[in-house]
Tab-separated table of N, CA, C and O in Angstrom:
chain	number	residue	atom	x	y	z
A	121	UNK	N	4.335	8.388	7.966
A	121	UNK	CA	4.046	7.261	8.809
A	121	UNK	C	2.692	7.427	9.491
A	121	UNK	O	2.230	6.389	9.964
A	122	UNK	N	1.953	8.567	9.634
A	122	UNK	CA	0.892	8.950	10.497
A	122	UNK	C	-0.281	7.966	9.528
A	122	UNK	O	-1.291	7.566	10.107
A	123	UNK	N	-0.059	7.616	8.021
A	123	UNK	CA	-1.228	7.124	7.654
A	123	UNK	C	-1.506	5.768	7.701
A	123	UNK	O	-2.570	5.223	7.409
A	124	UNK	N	0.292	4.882	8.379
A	124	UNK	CA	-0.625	3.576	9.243
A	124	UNK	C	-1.502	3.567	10.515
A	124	UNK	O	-0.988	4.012	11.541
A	125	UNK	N	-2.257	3.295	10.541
A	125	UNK	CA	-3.226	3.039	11.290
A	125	UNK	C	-2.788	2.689	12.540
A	125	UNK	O	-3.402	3.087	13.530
A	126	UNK	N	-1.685	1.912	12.649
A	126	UNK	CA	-1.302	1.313	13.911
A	126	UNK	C	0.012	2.622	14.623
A	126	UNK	O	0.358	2.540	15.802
A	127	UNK	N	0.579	3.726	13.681
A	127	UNK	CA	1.729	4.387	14.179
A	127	UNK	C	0.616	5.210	15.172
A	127	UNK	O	-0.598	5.414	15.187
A	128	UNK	N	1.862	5.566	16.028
A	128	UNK	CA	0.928	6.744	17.500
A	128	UNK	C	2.087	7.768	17.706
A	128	UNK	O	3.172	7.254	17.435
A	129	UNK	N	2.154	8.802	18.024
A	129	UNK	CA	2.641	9.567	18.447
A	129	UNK	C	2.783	9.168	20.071
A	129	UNK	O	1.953	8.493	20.680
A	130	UNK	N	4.144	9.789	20.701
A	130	UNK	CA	4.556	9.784	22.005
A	130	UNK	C	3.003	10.749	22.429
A	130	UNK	O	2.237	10.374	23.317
A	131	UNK	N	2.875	11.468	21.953
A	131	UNK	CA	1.771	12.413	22.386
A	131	UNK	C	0.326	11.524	23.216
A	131	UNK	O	-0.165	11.332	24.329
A	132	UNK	N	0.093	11.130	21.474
A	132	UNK	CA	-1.136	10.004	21.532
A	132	UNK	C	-1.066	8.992	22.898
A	132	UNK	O	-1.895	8.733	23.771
A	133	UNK	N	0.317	8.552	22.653
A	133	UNK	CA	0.174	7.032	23.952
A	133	UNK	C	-0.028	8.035	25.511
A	133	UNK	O	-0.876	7.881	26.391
A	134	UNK	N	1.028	9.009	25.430
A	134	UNK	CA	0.826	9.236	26.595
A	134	UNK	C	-0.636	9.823	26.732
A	134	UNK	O	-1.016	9.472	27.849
A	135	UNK	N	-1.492	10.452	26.199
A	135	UNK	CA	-2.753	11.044	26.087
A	135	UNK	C	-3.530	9.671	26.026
A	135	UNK	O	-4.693	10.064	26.127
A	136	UNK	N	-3.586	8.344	25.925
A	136	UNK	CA	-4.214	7.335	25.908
A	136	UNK	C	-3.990	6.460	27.264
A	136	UNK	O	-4.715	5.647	27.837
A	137	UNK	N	-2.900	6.879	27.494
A	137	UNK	CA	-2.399	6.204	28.707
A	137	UNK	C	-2.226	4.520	28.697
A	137	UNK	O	-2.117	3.823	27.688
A	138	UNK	N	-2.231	4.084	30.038
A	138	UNK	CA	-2.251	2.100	30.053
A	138	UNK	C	-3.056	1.409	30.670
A	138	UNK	O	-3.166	0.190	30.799
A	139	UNK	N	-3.759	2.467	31.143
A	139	UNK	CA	-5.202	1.645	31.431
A	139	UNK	C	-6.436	1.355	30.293
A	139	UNK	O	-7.218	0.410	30.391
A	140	UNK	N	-6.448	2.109	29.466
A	140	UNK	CA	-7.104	1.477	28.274
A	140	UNK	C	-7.382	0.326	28.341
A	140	UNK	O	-6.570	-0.398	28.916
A	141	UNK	N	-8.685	-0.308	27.756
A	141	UNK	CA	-8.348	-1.884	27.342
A	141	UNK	C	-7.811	-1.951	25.820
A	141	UNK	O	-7.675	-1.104	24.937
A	142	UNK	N	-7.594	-3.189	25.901
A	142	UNK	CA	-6.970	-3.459	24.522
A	142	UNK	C	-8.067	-3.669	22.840
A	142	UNK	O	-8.975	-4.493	22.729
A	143	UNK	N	-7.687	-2.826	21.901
A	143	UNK	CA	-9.036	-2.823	21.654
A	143	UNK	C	-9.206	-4.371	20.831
A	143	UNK	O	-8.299	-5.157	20.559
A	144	UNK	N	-10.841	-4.524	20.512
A	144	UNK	CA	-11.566	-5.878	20.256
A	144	UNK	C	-10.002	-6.500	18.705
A	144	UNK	O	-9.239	-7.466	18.687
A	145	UNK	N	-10.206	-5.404	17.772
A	145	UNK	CA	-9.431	-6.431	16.843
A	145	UNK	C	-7.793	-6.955	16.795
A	145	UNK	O	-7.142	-7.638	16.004
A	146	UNK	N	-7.455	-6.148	18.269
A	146	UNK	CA	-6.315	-6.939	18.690
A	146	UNK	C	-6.122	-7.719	19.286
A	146	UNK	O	-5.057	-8.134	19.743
A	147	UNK	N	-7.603	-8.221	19.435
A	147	UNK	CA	-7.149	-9.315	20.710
A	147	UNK	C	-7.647	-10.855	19.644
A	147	UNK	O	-8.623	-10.835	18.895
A	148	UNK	N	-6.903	-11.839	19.789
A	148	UNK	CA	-6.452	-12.937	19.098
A	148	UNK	C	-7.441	-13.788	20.022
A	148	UNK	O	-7.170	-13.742	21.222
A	149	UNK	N	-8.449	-14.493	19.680
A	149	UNK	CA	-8.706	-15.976	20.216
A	149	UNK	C	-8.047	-17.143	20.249
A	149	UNK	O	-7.108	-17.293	19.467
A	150	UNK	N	-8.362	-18.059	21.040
A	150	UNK	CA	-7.274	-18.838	21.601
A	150	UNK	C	-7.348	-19.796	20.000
A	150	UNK	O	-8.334	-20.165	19.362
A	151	UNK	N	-5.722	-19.997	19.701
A	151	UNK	CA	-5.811	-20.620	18.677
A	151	UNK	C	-5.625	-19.695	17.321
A	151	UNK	O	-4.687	-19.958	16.568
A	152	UNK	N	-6.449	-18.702	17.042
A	152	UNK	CA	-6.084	-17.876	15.998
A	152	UNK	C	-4.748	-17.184	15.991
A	152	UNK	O	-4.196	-16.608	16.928
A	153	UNK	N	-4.233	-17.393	14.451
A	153	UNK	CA	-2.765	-16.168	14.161
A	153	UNK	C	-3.242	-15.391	13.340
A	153	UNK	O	-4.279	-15.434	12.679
A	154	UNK	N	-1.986	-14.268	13.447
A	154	UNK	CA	-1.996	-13.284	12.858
A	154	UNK	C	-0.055	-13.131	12.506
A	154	UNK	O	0.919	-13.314	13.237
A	155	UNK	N	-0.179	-12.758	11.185
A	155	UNK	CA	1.418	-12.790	10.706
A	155	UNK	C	1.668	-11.071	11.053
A	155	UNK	O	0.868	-10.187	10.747
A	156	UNK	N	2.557	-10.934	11.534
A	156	UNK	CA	3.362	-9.136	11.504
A	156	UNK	C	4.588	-9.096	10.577
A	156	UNK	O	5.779	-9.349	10.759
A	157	UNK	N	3.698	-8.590	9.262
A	157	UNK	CA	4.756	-7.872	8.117
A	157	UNK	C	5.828	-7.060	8.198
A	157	UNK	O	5.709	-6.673	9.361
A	158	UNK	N	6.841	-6.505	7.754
A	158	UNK	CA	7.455	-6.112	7.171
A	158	UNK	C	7.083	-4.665	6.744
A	158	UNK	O	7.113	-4.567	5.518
A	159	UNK	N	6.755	-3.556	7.352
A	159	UNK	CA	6.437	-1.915	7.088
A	159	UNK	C	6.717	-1.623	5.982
A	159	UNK	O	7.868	-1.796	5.581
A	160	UNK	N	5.529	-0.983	5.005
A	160	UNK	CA	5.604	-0.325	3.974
A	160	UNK	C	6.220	1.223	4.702
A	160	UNK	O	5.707	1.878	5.609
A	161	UNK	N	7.644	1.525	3.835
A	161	UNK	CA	8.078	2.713	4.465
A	161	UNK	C	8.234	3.892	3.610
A	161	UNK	O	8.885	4.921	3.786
A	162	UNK	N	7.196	3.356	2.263
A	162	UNK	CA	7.420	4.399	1.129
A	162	UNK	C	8.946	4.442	0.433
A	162	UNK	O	9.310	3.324	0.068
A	163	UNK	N	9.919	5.537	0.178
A	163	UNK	CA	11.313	5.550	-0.465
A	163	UNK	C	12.405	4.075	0.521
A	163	UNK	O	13.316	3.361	0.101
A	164	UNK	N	11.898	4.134	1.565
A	164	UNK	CA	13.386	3.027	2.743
A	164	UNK	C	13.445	1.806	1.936
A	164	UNK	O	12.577	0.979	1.655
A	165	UNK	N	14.826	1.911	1.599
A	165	UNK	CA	14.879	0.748	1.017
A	165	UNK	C	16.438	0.106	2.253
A	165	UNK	O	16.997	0.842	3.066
A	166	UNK	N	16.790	-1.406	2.007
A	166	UNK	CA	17.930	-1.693	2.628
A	166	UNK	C	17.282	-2.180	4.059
A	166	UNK	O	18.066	-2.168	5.008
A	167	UNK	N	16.166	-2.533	4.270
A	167	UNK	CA	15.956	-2.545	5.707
A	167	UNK	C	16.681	-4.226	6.432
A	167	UNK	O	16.882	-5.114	5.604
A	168	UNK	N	16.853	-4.379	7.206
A	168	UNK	CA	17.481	-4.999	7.876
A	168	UNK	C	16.951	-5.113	9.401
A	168	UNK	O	16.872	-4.187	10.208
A	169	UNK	N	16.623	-6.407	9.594
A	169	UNK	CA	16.264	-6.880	10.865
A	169	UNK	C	17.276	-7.090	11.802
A	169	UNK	O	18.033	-8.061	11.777
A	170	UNK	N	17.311	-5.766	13.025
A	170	UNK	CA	18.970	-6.079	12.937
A	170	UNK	C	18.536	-7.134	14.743
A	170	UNK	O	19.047	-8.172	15.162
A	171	UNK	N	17.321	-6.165	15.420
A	171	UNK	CA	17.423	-7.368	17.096
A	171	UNK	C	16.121	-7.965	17.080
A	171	UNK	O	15.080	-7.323	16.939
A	172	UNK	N	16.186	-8.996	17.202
A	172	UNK	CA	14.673	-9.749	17.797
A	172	UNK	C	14.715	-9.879	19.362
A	172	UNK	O	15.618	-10.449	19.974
A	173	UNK	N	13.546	-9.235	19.968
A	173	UNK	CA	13.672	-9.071	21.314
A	173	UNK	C	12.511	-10.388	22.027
A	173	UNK	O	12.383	-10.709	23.208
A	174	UNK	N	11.868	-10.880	20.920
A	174	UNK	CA	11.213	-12.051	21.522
A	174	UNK	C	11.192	-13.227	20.569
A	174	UNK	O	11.261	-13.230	19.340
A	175	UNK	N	11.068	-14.341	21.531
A	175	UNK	CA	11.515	-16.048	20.377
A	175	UNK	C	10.569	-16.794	20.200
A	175	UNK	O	9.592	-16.657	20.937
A	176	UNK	N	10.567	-17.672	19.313
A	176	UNK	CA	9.404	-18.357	19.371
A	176	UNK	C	9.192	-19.088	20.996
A	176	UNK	O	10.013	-19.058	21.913
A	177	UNK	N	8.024	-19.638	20.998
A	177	UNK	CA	7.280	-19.413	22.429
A	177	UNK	C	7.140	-18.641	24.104
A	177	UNK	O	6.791	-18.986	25.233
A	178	UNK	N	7.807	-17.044	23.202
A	178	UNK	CA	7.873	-16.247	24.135
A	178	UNK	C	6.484	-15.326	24.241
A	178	UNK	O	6.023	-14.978	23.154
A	179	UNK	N	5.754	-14.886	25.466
A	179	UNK	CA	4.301	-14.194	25.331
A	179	UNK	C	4.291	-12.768	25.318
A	179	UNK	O	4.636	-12.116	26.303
A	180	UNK	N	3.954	-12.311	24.367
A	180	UNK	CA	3.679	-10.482	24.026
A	180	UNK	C	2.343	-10.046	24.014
A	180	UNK	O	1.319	-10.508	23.511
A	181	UNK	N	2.637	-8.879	24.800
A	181	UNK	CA	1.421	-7.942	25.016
A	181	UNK	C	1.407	-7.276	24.185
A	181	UNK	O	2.456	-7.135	23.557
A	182	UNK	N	0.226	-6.555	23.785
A	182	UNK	CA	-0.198	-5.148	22.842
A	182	UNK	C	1.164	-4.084	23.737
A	182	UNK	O	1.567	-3.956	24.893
A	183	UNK	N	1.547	-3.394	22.121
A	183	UNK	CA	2.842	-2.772	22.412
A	183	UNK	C	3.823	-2.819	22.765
A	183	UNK	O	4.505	-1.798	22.851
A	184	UNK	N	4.433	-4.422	23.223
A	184	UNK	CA	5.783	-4.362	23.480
A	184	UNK	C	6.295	-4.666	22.083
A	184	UNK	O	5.826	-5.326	21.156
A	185	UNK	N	7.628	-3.833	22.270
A	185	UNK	CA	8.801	-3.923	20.863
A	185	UNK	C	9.320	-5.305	20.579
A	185	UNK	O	10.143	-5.941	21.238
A	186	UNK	N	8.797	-5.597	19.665
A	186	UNK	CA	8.941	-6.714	19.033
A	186	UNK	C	10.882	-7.268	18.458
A	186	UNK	O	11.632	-8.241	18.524
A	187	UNK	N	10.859	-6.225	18.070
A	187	UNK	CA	12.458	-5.920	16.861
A	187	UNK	C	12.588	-4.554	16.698
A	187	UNK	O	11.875	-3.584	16.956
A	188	UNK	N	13.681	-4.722	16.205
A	188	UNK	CA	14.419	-3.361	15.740
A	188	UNK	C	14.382	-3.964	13.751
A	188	UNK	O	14.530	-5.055	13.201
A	189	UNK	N	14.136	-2.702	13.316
A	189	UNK	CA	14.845	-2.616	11.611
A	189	UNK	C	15.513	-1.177	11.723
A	189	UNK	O	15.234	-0.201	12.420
A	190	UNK	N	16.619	-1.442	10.660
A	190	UNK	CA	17.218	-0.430	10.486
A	190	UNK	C	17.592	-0.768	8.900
A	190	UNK	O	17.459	-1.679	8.083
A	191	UNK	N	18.247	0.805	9.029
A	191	UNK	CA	18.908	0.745	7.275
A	191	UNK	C	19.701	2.280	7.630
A	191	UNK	O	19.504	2.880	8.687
A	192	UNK	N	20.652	2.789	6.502
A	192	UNK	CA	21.432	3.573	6.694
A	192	UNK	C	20.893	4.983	7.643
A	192	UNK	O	21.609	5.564	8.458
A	193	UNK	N	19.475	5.350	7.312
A	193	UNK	CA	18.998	6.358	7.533
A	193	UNK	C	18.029	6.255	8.810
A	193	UNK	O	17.503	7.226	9.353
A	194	UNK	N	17.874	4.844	9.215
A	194	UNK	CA	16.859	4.896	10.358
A	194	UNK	C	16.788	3.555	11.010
A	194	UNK	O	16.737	2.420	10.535
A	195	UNK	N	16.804	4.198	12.750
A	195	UNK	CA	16.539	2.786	13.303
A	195	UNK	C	15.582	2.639	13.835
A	195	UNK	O	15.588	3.257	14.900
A	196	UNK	N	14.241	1.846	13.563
A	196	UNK	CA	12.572	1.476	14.347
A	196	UNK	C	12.813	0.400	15.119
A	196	UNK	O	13.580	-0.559	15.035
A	197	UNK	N	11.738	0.871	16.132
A	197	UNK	CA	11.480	-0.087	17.310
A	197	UNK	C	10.260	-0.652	16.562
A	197	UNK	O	9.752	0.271	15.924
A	198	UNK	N	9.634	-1.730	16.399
A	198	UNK	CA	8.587	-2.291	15.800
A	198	UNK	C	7.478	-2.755	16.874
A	198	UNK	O	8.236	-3.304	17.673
A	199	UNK	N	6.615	-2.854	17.247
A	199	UNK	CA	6.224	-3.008	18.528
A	199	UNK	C	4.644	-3.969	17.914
A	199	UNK	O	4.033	-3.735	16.872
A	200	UNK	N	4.323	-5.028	18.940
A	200	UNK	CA	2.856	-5.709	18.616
A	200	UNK	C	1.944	-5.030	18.562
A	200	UNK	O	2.014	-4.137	19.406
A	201	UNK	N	0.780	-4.984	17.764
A	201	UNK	CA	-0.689	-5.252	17.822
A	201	UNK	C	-1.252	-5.938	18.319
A	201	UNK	O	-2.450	-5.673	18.415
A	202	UNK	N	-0.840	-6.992	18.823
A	202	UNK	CA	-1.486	-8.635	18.811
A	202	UNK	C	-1.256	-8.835	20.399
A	202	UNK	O	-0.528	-7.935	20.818
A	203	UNK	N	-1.652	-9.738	21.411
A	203	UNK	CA	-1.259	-10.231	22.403
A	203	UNK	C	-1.766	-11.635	21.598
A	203	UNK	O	-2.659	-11.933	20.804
A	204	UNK	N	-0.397	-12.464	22.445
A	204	UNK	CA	-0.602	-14.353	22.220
A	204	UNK	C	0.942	-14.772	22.599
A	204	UNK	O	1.600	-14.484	23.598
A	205	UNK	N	1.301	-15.588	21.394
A	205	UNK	CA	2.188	-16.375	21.714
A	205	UNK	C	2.999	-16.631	21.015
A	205	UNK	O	2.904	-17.710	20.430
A	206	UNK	N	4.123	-15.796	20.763
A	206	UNK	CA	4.933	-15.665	19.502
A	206	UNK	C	5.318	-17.925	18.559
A	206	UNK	O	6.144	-18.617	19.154
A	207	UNK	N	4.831	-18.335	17.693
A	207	UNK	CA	4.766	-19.412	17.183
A	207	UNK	C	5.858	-19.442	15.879
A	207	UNK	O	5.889	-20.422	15.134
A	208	UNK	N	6.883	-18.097	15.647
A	208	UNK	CA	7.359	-18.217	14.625
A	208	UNK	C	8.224	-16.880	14.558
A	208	UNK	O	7.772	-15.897	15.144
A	209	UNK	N	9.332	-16.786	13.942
A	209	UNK	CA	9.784	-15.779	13.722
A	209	UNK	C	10.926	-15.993	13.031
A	209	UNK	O	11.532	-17.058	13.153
A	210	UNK	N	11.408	-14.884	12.121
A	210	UNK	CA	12.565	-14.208	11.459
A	210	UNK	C	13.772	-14.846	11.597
A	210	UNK	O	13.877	-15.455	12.662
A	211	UNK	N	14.759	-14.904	10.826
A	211	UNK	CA	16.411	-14.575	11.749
A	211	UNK	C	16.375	-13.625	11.894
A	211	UNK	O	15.419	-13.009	11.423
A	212	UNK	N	17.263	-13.020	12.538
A	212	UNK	CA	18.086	-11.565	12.779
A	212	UNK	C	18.955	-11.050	11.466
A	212	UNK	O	19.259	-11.922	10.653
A	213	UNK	N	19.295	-9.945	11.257
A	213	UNK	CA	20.174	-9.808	10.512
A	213	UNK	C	20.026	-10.169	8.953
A	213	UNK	O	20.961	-10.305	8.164
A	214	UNK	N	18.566	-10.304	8.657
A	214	UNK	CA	17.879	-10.518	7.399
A	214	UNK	C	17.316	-9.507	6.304
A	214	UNK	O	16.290	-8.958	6.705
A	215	UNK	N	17.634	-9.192	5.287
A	215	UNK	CA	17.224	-8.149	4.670
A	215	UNK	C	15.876	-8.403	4.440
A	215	UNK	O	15.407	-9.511	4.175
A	216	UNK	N	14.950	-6.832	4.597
A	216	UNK	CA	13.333	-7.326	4.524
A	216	UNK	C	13.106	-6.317	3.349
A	216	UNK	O	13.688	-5.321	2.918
A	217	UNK	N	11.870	-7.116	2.998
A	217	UNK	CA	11.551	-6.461	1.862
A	217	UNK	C	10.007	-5.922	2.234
A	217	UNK	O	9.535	-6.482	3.224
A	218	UNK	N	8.998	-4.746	1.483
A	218	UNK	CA	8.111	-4.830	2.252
A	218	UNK	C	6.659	-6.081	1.881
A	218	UNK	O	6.191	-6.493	0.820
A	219	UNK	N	6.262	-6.405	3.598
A	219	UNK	CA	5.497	-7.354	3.350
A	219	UNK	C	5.403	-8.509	3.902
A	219	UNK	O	4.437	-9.233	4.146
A	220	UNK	N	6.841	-8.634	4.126
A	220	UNK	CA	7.965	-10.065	4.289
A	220	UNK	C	7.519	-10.276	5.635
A	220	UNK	O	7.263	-9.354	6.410
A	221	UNK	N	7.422	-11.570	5.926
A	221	UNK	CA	7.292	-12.308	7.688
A	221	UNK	C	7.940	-11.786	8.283
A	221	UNK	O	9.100	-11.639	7.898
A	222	UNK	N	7.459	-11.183	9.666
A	222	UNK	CA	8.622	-11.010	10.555
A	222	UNK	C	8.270	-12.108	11.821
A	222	UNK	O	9.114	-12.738	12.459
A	223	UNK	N	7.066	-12.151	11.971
A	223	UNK	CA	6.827	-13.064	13.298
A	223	UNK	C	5.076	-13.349	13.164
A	223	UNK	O	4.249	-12.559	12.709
A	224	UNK	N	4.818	-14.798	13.741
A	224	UNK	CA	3.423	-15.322	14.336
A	224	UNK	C	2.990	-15.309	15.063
A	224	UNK	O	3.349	-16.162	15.874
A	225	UNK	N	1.847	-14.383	15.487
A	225	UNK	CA	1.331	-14.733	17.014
A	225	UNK	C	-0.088	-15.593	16.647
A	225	UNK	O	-0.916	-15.653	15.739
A	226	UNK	N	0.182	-16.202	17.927
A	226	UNK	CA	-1.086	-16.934	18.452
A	226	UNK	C	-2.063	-16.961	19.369
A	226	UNK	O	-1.552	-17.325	20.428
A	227	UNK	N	-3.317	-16.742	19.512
A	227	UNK	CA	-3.714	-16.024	20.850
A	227	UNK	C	-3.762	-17.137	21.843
A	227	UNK	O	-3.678	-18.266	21.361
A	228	UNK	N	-3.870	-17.046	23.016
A	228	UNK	CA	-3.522	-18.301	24.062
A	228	UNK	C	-4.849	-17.704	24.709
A	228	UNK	O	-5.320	-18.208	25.729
């Protein structure tokens, strides 16, 4: 997992802390989307969207947990890149494949 770009170690965040700003290519102009895929997880197959923790026109910051996926062997917290305005999302309880929509943000 270390070779997506977006995974961090507990280490990393806490060593980065929350005062950071958010960096330039996460931040969405007003009006622009960005779709959040579906994790290439290498062998995981079976994944399953099991909680959506935000709905369409609910507002997310960089790093809050978006959903949960799971499958027999593992349960992820999925968390944004993006700050905006969630414009779209998933059912729950949907088998994903990798790639697959999970949600739209929009920057506000």
């Amino acid at each position: 997992m270390k070779t997506n770009p977006n995974f961090r170690t507990v280490e990393g965040i806490e060593k980065q802390g929350t005062s950071s700003p958010l960096p330039s290519e996460f931040k969405l102009k007003r009006g622009e989307t960005k779709t959040i895929r579906s994790p290439n997880l290498g062998n995981q197959k079976n994944l399953i969207l099991t909680k959506l923790n935000y709905r369409v026109g609910d507002i997310v910051k960089y790093g809050d947990i978006l959903c949960e996926i799971e499958n027999e062997n593992v349960v992820m917290e999925f968390e944004s890149v993006f700050e905006g305005k969630i414009i779209w999302c998933s059912e729950e309880n949907k088998e994903l494949s990798v790639g697959m929509e999970i949600y739209q943000i929009e920057g506000i």
